[in-house]
Short mmCIF file of C-alpha atoms and ligand atoms in Angstrom, two decimals:
data_model
loop_
_atom_site.label_atom_id
_atom_site.label_comp_id
_atom_site.label_asym_id
_atom_site.label_seq_id
_atom_site.Cartn_x
_atom_site.Cartn_y
_atom_site.Cartn_z
CA UNK A 1 0.00 0.00 0.00
CA UNK A 2 1.22 3.51 -0.61
CA UNK A 3 0.67 6.38 1.74
CA UNK A 4 -2.98 6.60 0.67
CA UNK A 5 -3.45 2.93 1.48
CA UNK A 6 -3.74 1.95 -2.20
CA UNK A 7 -1.71 -0.34 -4.43
CA UNK A 8 -0.47 1.75 -7.33
CA UNK A 9 -1.05 0.18 -10.75
CA UNK A 10 2.67 0.19 -11.62
CA UNK A 11 3.53 -1.85 -8.56
CA UNK A 12 0.72 -4.33 -9.11
CA UNK A 13 2.24 -5.22 -12.44
CA UNK A 14 5.75 -5.35 -11.01
CA UNK A 15 6.76 -8.95 -10.35
CA UNK A 16 9.38 -9.59 -7.72
CA UNK A 17 10.95 -12.99 -7.10
CA UNK A 18 11.98 -13.46 -3.48
CA UNK A 19 14.43 -16.34 -2.78
CA UNK A 20 14.88 -17.10 0.94
CA UNK A 21 15.25 -20.47 2.68
CA UNK A 22 14.48 -19.16 6.18
CA UNK A 23 10.70 -19.39 6.40
CA UNK A 24 10.18 -16.55 8.92
CA UNK A 25 12.29 -14.05 6.93
CA UNK A 26 10.69 -15.23 3.68
CA UNK A 27 7.14 -14.78 5.03
CA UNK A 28 7.72 -11.37 6.62
CA UNK A 29 9.54 -9.99 3.56
CA UNK A 30 6.87 -11.40 1.25
CA UNK A 31 4.12 -9.82 3.33
CA UNK A 32 5.94 -6.49 3.37
CA UNK A 33 6.43 -6.44 -0.42
CA UNK A 34 2.84 -7.49 -1.12
CA UNK A 35 1.72 -4.74 1.24
CA UNK A 36 3.95 -2.36 -0.70
CA UNK A 37 1.87 -3.26 -3.74
CA UNK A 38 4.25 -5.53 -5.63
CA UNK A 39 3.28 -8.85 -7.20
CA UNK A 40 5.74 -10.80 -5.10
CA UNK A 41 6.45 -14.52 -5.41
CA UNK A 42 8.50 -16.26 -2.75
CA UNK A 43 10.51 -19.50 -3.20
CA UNK A 44 12.78 -21.31 -0.76
CA UNK A 45 15.65 -22.49 -3.00
CA UNK A 46 17.84 -21.54 -5.96
CA UNK A 47 16.45 -24.49 -7.92
CA UNK A 48 12.86 -23.29 -7.49
CA UNK A 49 13.92 -19.75 -8.37
CA UNK A 50 15.54 -20.86 -11.64
CA UNK A 51 12.43 -22.89 -12.50
CA UNK A 52 10.31 -19.74 -12.09
CA UNK A 53 12.78 -17.57 -14.00
CA UNK A 54 12.53 -19.97 -16.90
CA UNK A 55 8.76 -19.49 -17.01
CA UNK A 56 8.17 -15.89 -16.06
CA UNK A 57 9.77 -12.45 -16.48
CA UNK A 58 10.49 -10.61 -13.22
CA UNK A 59 11.26 -6.96 -12.55
CA UNK A 60 13.58 -7.73 -9.60
CA UNK A 61 15.12 -10.85 -8.05
CA UNK A 62 15.74 -10.50 -4.30
CA UNK A 63 17.84 -13.41 -3.09
CA UNK A 64 19.58 -14.61 0.03
CA UNK A 65 23.24 -15.44 -0.54
CA UNK A 66 23.37 -18.64 1.48
CA UNK A 67 20.93 -21.16 0.08
CA UNK A 68 20.90 -24.92 0.04
CA UNK A 69 21.87 -26.42 -3.34
CA UNK A 70 22.24 -23.62 -5.80
CA UNK A 71 23.49 -20.69 -3.67
CA UNK A 72 22.94 -16.95 -4.23
CA UNK A 73 26.15 -16.55 -6.30
CA UNK A 74 25.30 -19.36 -8.71
CA UNK A 75 21.73 -18.07 -8.88
CA UNK A 76 22.87 -14.56 -9.85
CA UNK A 77 25.08 -16.00 -12.58
CA UNK A 78 22.40 -18.28 -14.04
CA UNK A 79 19.61 -15.74 -13.63
CA UNK A 80 21.76 -13.28 -15.60
CA UNK A 81 21.82 -15.72 -18.45
CA UNK A 82 18.04 -16.22 -18.27
CA UNK A 83 16.93 -12.62 -17.61
CA UNK A 84 19.89 -10.30 -18.17
CA UNK A 85 17.85 -7.09 -17.83
CA UNK A 86 16.40 -7.98 -14.42
CA UNK A 87 18.32 -6.44 -11.47
CA UNK A 88 19.37 -8.94 -8.80
CA UNK A 89 19.58 -7.78 -5.20
CA UNK A 90 21.59 -9.81 -2.72
CA UNK A 91 20.49 -10.09 0.93
CA UNK A 92 23.64 -10.77 2.95
CA UNK A 93 24.83 -10.78 6.53
CA UNK A 94 27.81 -8.59 7.49
CA UNK A 95 29.98 -11.66 7.76
CA UNK A 96 29.27 -12.45 4.09
CA UNK A 97 31.09 -9.36 2.88
CA UNK A 98 33.46 -11.29 0.57
CA UNK A 99 30.61 -13.32 -0.93
CA UNK A 100 28.64 -10.12 -1.50
CA UNK A 101 31.54 -8.56 -3.37
CA UNK A 102 31.78 -11.68 -5.51
CA UNK A 103 28.06 -11.49 -6.27
CA UNK A 104 28.43 -7.86 -7.39
CA UNK A 105 31.32 -8.91 -9.65
CA UNK A 106 29.10 -11.61 -11.10
CA UNK A 107 26.52 -9.01 -12.03
CA UNK A 108 24.33 -8.43 -8.95
CA UNK A 109 22.80 -4.98 -9.09
CA UNK A 110 22.76 -4.18 -5.34
CA UNK A 111 22.90 -5.73 -1.87
CA UNK A 112 20.96 -5.27 1.36
CA UNK A 113 22.47 -6.16 4.76
CA UNK A 114 20.51 -8.77 6.63
CA UNK A 115 18.80 -8.57 9.06
CA UNK A 116 17.29 -5.42 7.45
CA UNK A 117 18.17 -2.19 9.21
CA UNK A 118 14.63 -1.08 8.52
CA UNK A 119 11.93 -2.17 6.11
CA UNK A 120 12.07 1.33 4.61
CA UNK A 121 15.68 0.54 3.60
CA UNK A 122 14.41 -2.57 1.75
CA UNK A 123 11.61 -0.54 0.13
CA UNK A 124 14.08 2.05 -1.19
CA UNK A 125 16.42 -0.62 -2.59
CA UNK A 126 13.52 -2.38 -4.35
CA UNK A 127 12.17 0.88 -5.75
CA UNK A 128 15.60 1.81 -7.15
CA UNK A 129 15.95 -1.62 -8.74
CA UNK A 130 12.44 -1.42 -10.23
CA UNK A 131 13.20 2.00 -11.69
CA UNK A 132 16.49 0.71 -13.08
CA UNK A 133 14.62 -2.18 -14.68
CA UNK A 134 12.03 0.16 -16.16
CA UNK A 135 14.77 2.31 -17.66
CA UNK A 136 16.37 -0.76 -19.19
CA UNK A 137 12.99 -1.81 -20.62
CA UNK A 138 12.50 1.67 -22.00
CA UNK A 139 15.95 1.62 -23.57
CA UNK A 140 15.23 -1.78 -25.07
CA UNK A 141 11.96 -0.41 -26.41
CA UNK A 142 13.77 2.55 -28.03
CA UNK A 143 16.38 0.21 -29.46
CA UNK A 144 13.67 -2.03 -30.84
CA UNK A 145 11.85 0.91 -32.40
CA UNK A 146 15.07 2.28 -33.88
CA UNK A 147 15.81 -1.15 -35.28
CA UNK A 148 12.30 -1.31 -36.77
CA UNK A 149 12.73 2.16 -38.29
CA UNK A 150 16.13 1.17 -39.67
CA UNK A 151 14.58 -1.89 -41.24
CA UNK A 152 11.76 0.18 -42.74
CA UNK A 153 14.32 2.69 -43.99
CA UNK A 154 16.40 -0.06 -45.54
CA UNK A 155 13.26 -1.43 -47.19
CA UNK A 156 12.28 2.02 -48.49
CA UNK A 157 15.81 2.48 -49.74
CA UNK A 158 15.70 -0.80 -51.57
CA UNK A 159 12.32 0.13 -53.08
CA UNK A 160 13.67 3.53 -54.08
CA UNK A 161 16.71 1.99 -55.70
CA UNK A 162 14.48 -0.41 -57.57
CA UNK A 163 12.27 2.49 -58.70
CA UNK A 164 15.29 4.54 -59.79
CA UNK A 165 16.60 1.53 -61.68
CA UNK A 166 13.22 1.00 -63.35
CA UNK A 167 12.89 4.66 -64.32
CA UNK A 168 16.48 4.75 -65.58
CA UNK A 169 15.73 1.76 -67.79
CA UNK A 170 12.60 3.51 -69.05
CA UNK A 171 14.60 6.66 -69.75
CA UNK A 172 17.30 4.74 -71.59
CA UNK A 173 14.59 3.10 -73.68
CA UNK A 174 12.82 6.42 -74.35
CA UNK A 175 16.16 8.00 -75.19
CA UNK A 176 16.92 5.25 -77.71
CA UNK A 177 13.51 5.78 -79.30
CA UNK A 178 14.07 9.53 -79.40
CA UNK A 179 17.45 9.09 -81.04
CA UNK A 180 15.90 6.85 -83.69
CA UNK A 181 13.13 9.39 -84.26
CA UNK A 182 15.69 12.19 -84.41
CA UNK A 183 17.69 10.31 -87.04
CA UNK A 184 14.50 9.71 -89.02
CA UNK A 185 13.61 13.39 -88.75
CA UNK A 186 17.08 14.47 -89.90
CA UNK A 187 16.98 12.10 -92.86
CA UNK A 188 13.51 13.31 -93.79
CA UNK A 189 14.58 16.94 -93.42
CA UNK A 190 17.66 16.41 -95.58
CA UNK A 191 15.71 14.55 -98.27
CA UNK A 192 12.79 16.98 -98.36
CA UNK A 193 15.11 19.97 -98.41
CA UNK A 194 17.16 18.56 -101.29
CA UNK A 195 13.95 17.71 -103.17
CA UNK A 196 12.62 21.25 -102.68
CA UNK A 197 15.82 22.95 -103.70
CA UNK A 198 16.20 21.33 -107.12
CA UNK A 199 12.84 22.44 -108.62
CA UNK A 200 13.14 25.87 -107.01
CA UNK A 201 16.55 26.46 -108.57
CA UNK A 202 15.01 25.57 -111.92
CA UNK A 203 12.03 27.93 -111.32
CA UNK A 204 14.47 30.68 -110.32
CA UNK A 205 16.50 30.15 -113.50
CA UNK A 206 13.51 30.34 -115.84
CA UNK A 207 12.01 33.37 -114.11
CA UNK A 208 15.37 35.12 -114.48
CA UNK A 209 15.50 34.22 -118.18
CA UNK A 210 11.99 35.62 -118.63
CA UNK A 211 12.83 38.76 -116.65
CA UNK A 212 15.97 39.35 -118.72
CA UNK A 213 13.93 38.91 -121.92
CA UNK A 214 15.94 35.88 -123.09
CA UNK A 215 12.91 33.69 -123.70
CA UNK A 216 10.34 36.11 -125.09
CA UNK A 217 9.34 39.73 -125.06
CA UNK A 218 7.94 40.66 -121.62
CA UNK A 219 5.91 43.85 -121.27
CA UNK A 220 8.00 46.28 -119.25
CA UNK A 221 5.35 46.73 -116.52
CA UNK A 222 5.46 42.93 -115.87
CA UNK A 223 9.22 42.73 -115.36
CA UNK A 224 8.96 44.06 -111.79
CA UNK A 225 6.57 41.19 -110.92
CA UNK A 226 9.11 38.70 -112.19
CA UNK A 227 11.74 40.38 -109.99
CA UNK A 228 9.40 40.05 -107.00
CA UNK A 229 9.05 36.36 -107.87
CA UNK A 230 12.84 36.03 -107.96
CA UNK A 231 13.29 37.77 -104.62
CA UNK A 232 10.76 35.47 -102.97
CA UNK A 233 12.28 32.38 -104.55
CA UNK A 234 15.66 33.60 -103.23
CA UNK A 235 14.16 33.85 -99.75
CA UNK A 236 12.81 30.32 -100.03
CA UNK A 237 16.15 29.07 -101.25
CA UNK A 238 17.90 30.74 -98.32
CA UNK A 239 15.50 29.04 -95.92
CA UNK A 240 16.04 25.70 -97.60
CA UNK A 241 19.79 26.27 -97.51
CA UNK A 242 19.52 26.68 -93.75
CA UNK A 243 17.50 23.48 -93.42
CA UNK A 244 19.92 21.54 -95.60
CA UNK A 245 22.87 22.80 -93.60
CA UNK A 246 21.23 21.93 -90.33
CA UNK A 247 20.16 18.49 -91.53
CA UNK A 248 23.60 17.73 -92.93
CA UNK A 249 25.29 18.82 -89.72
CA UNK A 250 22.91 16.77 -87.58
CA UNK A 251 23.21 13.72 -89.82
CA UNK A 252 26.80 13.55 -90.93
CA UNK A 253 28.61 15.59 -88.31
CA UNK A 254 30.90 18.39 -89.35
CA UNK A 255 34.30 18.65 -90.90
CA UNK A 256 35.86 22.04 -90.50
CA UNK A 257 37.85 23.56 -93.34
CA UNK A 258 40.31 25.69 -91.43
CA UNK A 259 42.33 28.18 -93.44
CA UNK A 260 44.23 31.39 -92.77
CA UNK A 261 41.87 34.26 -93.53
CA UNK A 262 41.53 37.96 -92.84
CA UNK A 263 38.62 38.33 -90.44
CA UNK A 264 38.41 42.05 -91.23
CA UNK A 265 37.85 41.33 -94.93
CA UNK A 266 35.20 38.74 -94.11
CA UNK A 267 33.36 41.20 -91.85
CA UNK A 268 33.45 43.82 -94.61
CA UNK A 269 32.15 41.31 -97.15
CA UNK A 270 29.25 40.12 -94.95
CA UNK A 271 28.31 43.68 -93.93
CA UNK A 272 28.37 44.87 -97.55
CA UNK A 273 26.12 41.99 -98.56
CA UNK A 274 23.58 42.99 -95.90
CA UNK A 275 23.53 46.64 -96.90
CA UNK A 276 20.64 46.41 -99.36
CA UNK A 277 18.50 44.57 -96.77
CA UNK A 278 19.30 47.29 -94.20
CA UNK A 279 18.49 50.04 -96.71
CA UNK A 280 15.21 48.41 -97.61
CA UNK A 281 14.27 48.39 -93.91
CA UNK A 282 15.60 51.87 -93.30
CA UNK A 283 18.09 50.62 -90.75
CA UNK A 284 21.51 52.23 -90.44
CA UNK A 285 24.42 49.79 -90.77
CA UNK A 286 27.93 50.61 -89.58
CA UNK A 287 31.12 48.56 -89.41
CA UNK A 288 34.03 49.42 -87.14
CA UNK A 289 37.22 47.47 -87.91
CA UNK A 290 40.94 48.06 -87.39
CA UNK A 291 43.12 49.59 -90.11
CA UNK A 292 45.15 46.42 -90.52
CA UNK A 293 44.02 42.89 -91.43
CA UNK A 294 43.04 40.46 -88.66
CA UNK A 295 44.65 37.11 -89.50
CA UNK A 296 42.70 34.16 -88.11
CA UNK A 297 42.82 30.42 -88.69
CA UNK A 298 39.14 29.58 -89.06
CA UNK A 299 36.52 28.02 -91.35
CA UNK A 300 35.64 30.93 -93.63
CA UNK A 301 32.33 29.48 -94.82
CA UNK A 302 31.04 28.68 -91.33
CA UNK A 303 32.20 31.99 -89.86
CA UNK A 304 30.54 33.82 -92.77
CA UNK A 305 27.32 31.88 -92.26
CA UNK A 306 27.26 32.68 -88.51
CA UNK A 307 27.86 36.38 -89.19
CA UNK A 308 25.16 36.47 -91.88
CA UNK A 309 22.55 34.99 -89.52
CA UNK A 310 23.47 37.42 -86.73
CA UNK A 311 23.40 40.40 -89.06
CA UNK A 312 20.17 39.25 -90.70
CA UNK A 313 18.49 39.09 -87.25
CA UNK A 314 19.91 42.46 -86.17
CA UNK A 315 18.33 44.08 -89.25
CA UNK A 316 15.17 41.95 -89.27
CA UNK A 317 14.26 42.55 -85.61
CA UNK A 318 14.88 46.27 -85.93
CA UNK A 319 12.67 49.19 -86.89
CA UNK A 320 12.90 52.03 -89.38
CA UNK A 321 15.41 54.58 -88.10
CA UNK A 322 17.20 51.98 -85.97
CA UNK A 323 20.87 51.07 -86.29
CA UNK A 324 23.06 48.00 -86.46
CA UNK A 325 26.73 48.20 -85.56
CA UNK A 326 29.29 45.54 -86.29
CA UNK A 327 32.57 46.02 -84.46
CA UNK A 328 35.80 44.27 -83.52
CA UNK A 329 37.91 45.12 -80.52
CA UNK A 330 40.70 43.72 -78.31
CA UNK A 331 42.48 42.68 -81.47
CA UNK A 332 45.90 43.33 -79.96
CA UNK A 333 45.55 40.64 -77.28
CA UNK A 334 45.48 37.65 -79.63
CA UNK A 335 41.72 37.64 -79.27
CA UNK A 336 39.34 39.57 -81.46
CA UNK A 337 35.99 40.36 -79.92
CA UNK A 338 33.26 40.64 -82.53
CA UNK A 339 30.09 42.58 -81.66
CA UNK A 340 26.83 42.83 -83.56
CA UNK A 341 24.80 45.46 -81.80
CA UNK A 342 21.30 46.57 -82.78
CA UNK A 343 18.75 49.05 -81.49
CA UNK A 344 15.86 46.73 -82.31
CA UNK A 345 13.01 45.15 -80.37
CA UNK A 346 15.29 43.39 -77.86
CA UNK A 347 14.76 40.04 -76.17
CA UNK A 348 13.13 39.57 -72.76
CA UNK A 349 15.46 38.10 -70.14
CA UNK A 350 13.25 35.04 -69.76
CA UNK A 351 13.63 34.29 -73.49
CA UNK A 352 17.38 34.74 -73.71
CA UNK A 353 18.08 31.20 -72.52
CA UNK A 354 15.90 29.71 -75.27
CA UNK A 355 16.68 31.66 -78.43
CA UNK A 356 19.65 29.41 -79.26
CA UNK A 357 17.44 26.30 -79.18
CA UNK A 358 16.63 24.75 -82.53
CA UNK A 359 13.49 26.16 -84.16
CA UNK A 360 12.80 28.44 -81.21
CA UNK A 361 11.24 31.81 -81.95
CA UNK A 362 10.13 34.30 -79.37
CA UNK A 363 6.37 34.07 -79.37
CA UNK A 364 5.67 37.74 -79.98
CA UNK A 365 4.00 39.40 -82.90
CA UNK A 366 7.13 41.01 -84.33
CA UNK A 367 8.83 37.63 -84.51
CA UNK A 368 5.95 36.06 -86.38
CA UNK A 369 5.75 39.05 -88.67
CA UNK A 370 9.38 38.65 -89.56
CA UNK A 371 9.12 34.96 -90.35
CA UNK A 372 12.26 32.83 -90.33
CA UNK A 373 12.82 29.22 -89.37
CA UNK A 374 14.12 29.62 -85.85
CA UNK A 375 17.41 28.00 -86.87
CA UNK A 376 19.63 31.02 -87.54
CA UNK A 377 20.97 31.34 -84.00
CA UNK A 378 21.37 27.57 -83.59
CA UNK A 379 23.46 27.43 -86.75
CA UNK A 380 25.44 30.54 -85.76
CA UNK A 381 26.14 29.19 -82.27
CA UNK A 382 27.05 25.70 -83.50
CA UNK A 383 29.33 27.01 -86.25
CA UNK A 384 31.14 29.33 -83.85
CA UNK A 385 31.39 26.68 -81.18
CA UNK A 386 33.09 24.33 -83.63
CA UNK A 387 35.79 26.98 -84.00
CA UNK A 388 36.05 27.40 -80.22
CA UNK A 389 34.07 30.65 -80.06
CA UNK A 390 31.17 30.98 -77.61
CA UNK A 391 28.29 33.13 -78.83
CA UNK A 392 26.67 35.25 -76.11
CA UNK A 393 23.84 37.73 -75.98
CA UNK A 394 22.95 40.69 -73.84
CA UNK A 395 19.67 42.35 -74.56
CA UNK A 396 17.02 44.61 -73.15
CA UNK A 397 13.43 44.39 -74.31
CA UNK A 398 12.52 47.42 -76.42
CA UNK A 399 16.08 48.74 -76.41
CA UNK A 400 18.09 46.34 -78.54
CA UNK A 401 20.47 43.40 -78.44
CA UNK A 402 24.17 42.70 -78.65
CA UNK A 403 25.47 39.35 -79.83
CA UNK A 404 29.20 38.85 -79.34
CA UNK A 405 31.93 36.23 -79.45
CA UNK A 406 35.70 36.04 -79.24
CA UNK A 407 37.90 34.69 -82.06
CA UNK A 408 41.53 33.65 -81.53
CA UNK A 409 43.70 35.65 -83.92
CA UNK A 410 47.28 35.32 -85.09
CA UNK A 411 48.19 38.89 -84.33
CA UNK A 412 51.16 39.70 -82.12
CA UNK A 413 50.20 41.78 -79.12
CA UNK A 414 51.08 45.36 -80.07
CA UNK A 415 51.26 46.41 -76.41
CA UNK A 416 49.05 48.72 -74.34
CA UNK A 417 50.14 51.95 -76.09
CA UNK A 418 49.36 50.78 -79.55
CA UNK A 419 45.78 51.85 -80.20
CA UNK A 420 43.38 49.62 -82.03
CA UNK A 421 43.19 52.15 -84.83
CA UNK A 422 39.65 51.29 -85.68
CA UNK A 423 38.03 52.90 -88.66
CA UNK A 424 34.40 53.31 -89.39
CA UNK A 425 34.12 51.87 -92.86
CA UNK A 426 30.51 52.68 -93.53
CA UNK A 427 27.46 54.08 -91.85
CA UNK A 428 24.14 54.42 -93.50
CA UNK A 429 20.86 55.85 -92.27
CA UNK A 430 17.68 56.30 -94.17
P1 ADP B 1 14.68 33.24 -86.89
O1 ADP B 1 14.69 32.44 -88.12
O2 ADP B 1 13.33 33.38 -86.28
O3 ADP B 1 15.40 34.54 -87.04
P2 ADP B 1 16.82 32.60 -85.07
O4 ADP B 1 17.26 31.28 -84.56
O5 ADP B 1 17.80 33.37 -85.87
O6 ADP B 1 15.48 32.34 -85.86
O7 ADP B 1 16.38 33.47 -83.84
C1 ADP B 1 15.52 32.90 -82.89
C2 ADP B 1 14.65 33.98 -82.27
O8 ADP B 1 15.45 34.83 -81.45
C3 ADP B 1 14.02 34.89 -83.28
O9 ADP B 1 12.81 34.36 -83.80
C4 ADP B 1 13.78 36.15 -82.46
O10 ADP B 1 12.60 36.01 -81.71
C5 ADP B 1 14.96 36.15 -81.50
N1 ADP B 1 16.06 37.03 -81.99
C6 ADP B 1 17.19 36.63 -82.60
N2 ADP B 1 17.98 37.70 -82.85
C7 ADP B 1 17.32 38.79 -82.39
C8 ADP B 1 17.63 40.18 -82.35
N3 ADP B 1 18.76 40.69 -82.82
N4 ADP B 1 16.71 41.00 -81.77
C9 ADP B 1 15.56 40.52 -81.26
N5 ADP B 1 15.23 39.21 -81.28
C10 ADP B 1 16.09 38.35 -81.84
#
């Protein structure tokens, strides 16, 4: 009973095994512990105690040290094997000091001198042992739960790995299919483009013959219509040229034809070729290049193609009164930086990461109005990249764009005091 005269629930479920051969001590201790609220079982020998320990779990074993047959020491040792988490308390007389020490070494949790100094002393020792046992049980419970969680985690891990493996296989499969489709698309593109080009070239040739009056007399007011036809066929041919190039590159890979060229001359040539387009759109076109040639070891055709696409866009996505500037600087440091700057419609920041993607066109009215295939920048970037030049853009919507890249040159560094000596070769505004 506790101080309120009641047996607390915890104690009622707490089983204590009392081992004492002296009947009077056994009975009084048993009575005291039952009164304390414990479920106490009393046995008179080590043999009986072991038999009970084999059948039932106990919170505490309270044993005399001197017992007939199996004594307290042997009992502690064997009980430890049977119920290792159960504290064993030795009851020993003062004269049994050595034996008590031995019992502690064998794993006894505590000892109580006998006869008991007071029953309260026994109660405290039992309570401490019960608490110790409960803590061990709690720890075991935590360990068990952690073990369970670890097992679940390991299982989840295994499932995850399996899932990742499955998805990877799916992706590999999908990738293979995509590659096959891509090859089919490239073949189709190459074939269709070649098929389109041949009849168009023939149409272009005959229209030109008619326009020049080689085939028959054409009324003078009709000649301009034939020229319009020619211009539009030229546009179509340029588009098809782009498609053919792209398809060939995608299908057969690329072989660069590197030669020593003058980058300045190439820039002049490409800018001159774009002049009529700029004039027609009322866009000013200026080229700033150094006075001396810029020797570079590059693929002339691919560099020219990249420059043409960049210049074409700079004029196309511009407005009447706007300007396009092509410039080279840093020539003296073995690197020539080429800039194509326009004051056109600009490109929103969110679009700048996409414009180099194949067939991508900014989904805005001006873009649609200006047509195109969405391949110009892809071709320009790929061509330049093959020559080790990285094409970059900086742009502000409504203000204009600057496309730039750096070309390795074969110029000797003229030193910091030697100015670039750039000259403005042409500027045109309409
Ligand atoms: P397109 O055939 O449409 O010109 P590109 O690959 O050359 O294809 O360019 C992709 C898109 O990037 C264009 O449709 C346009 O929206 C945008 N763009 C490219 N250059 C410029 C520029 N200088 N100014 C504004 N927008 C540009």
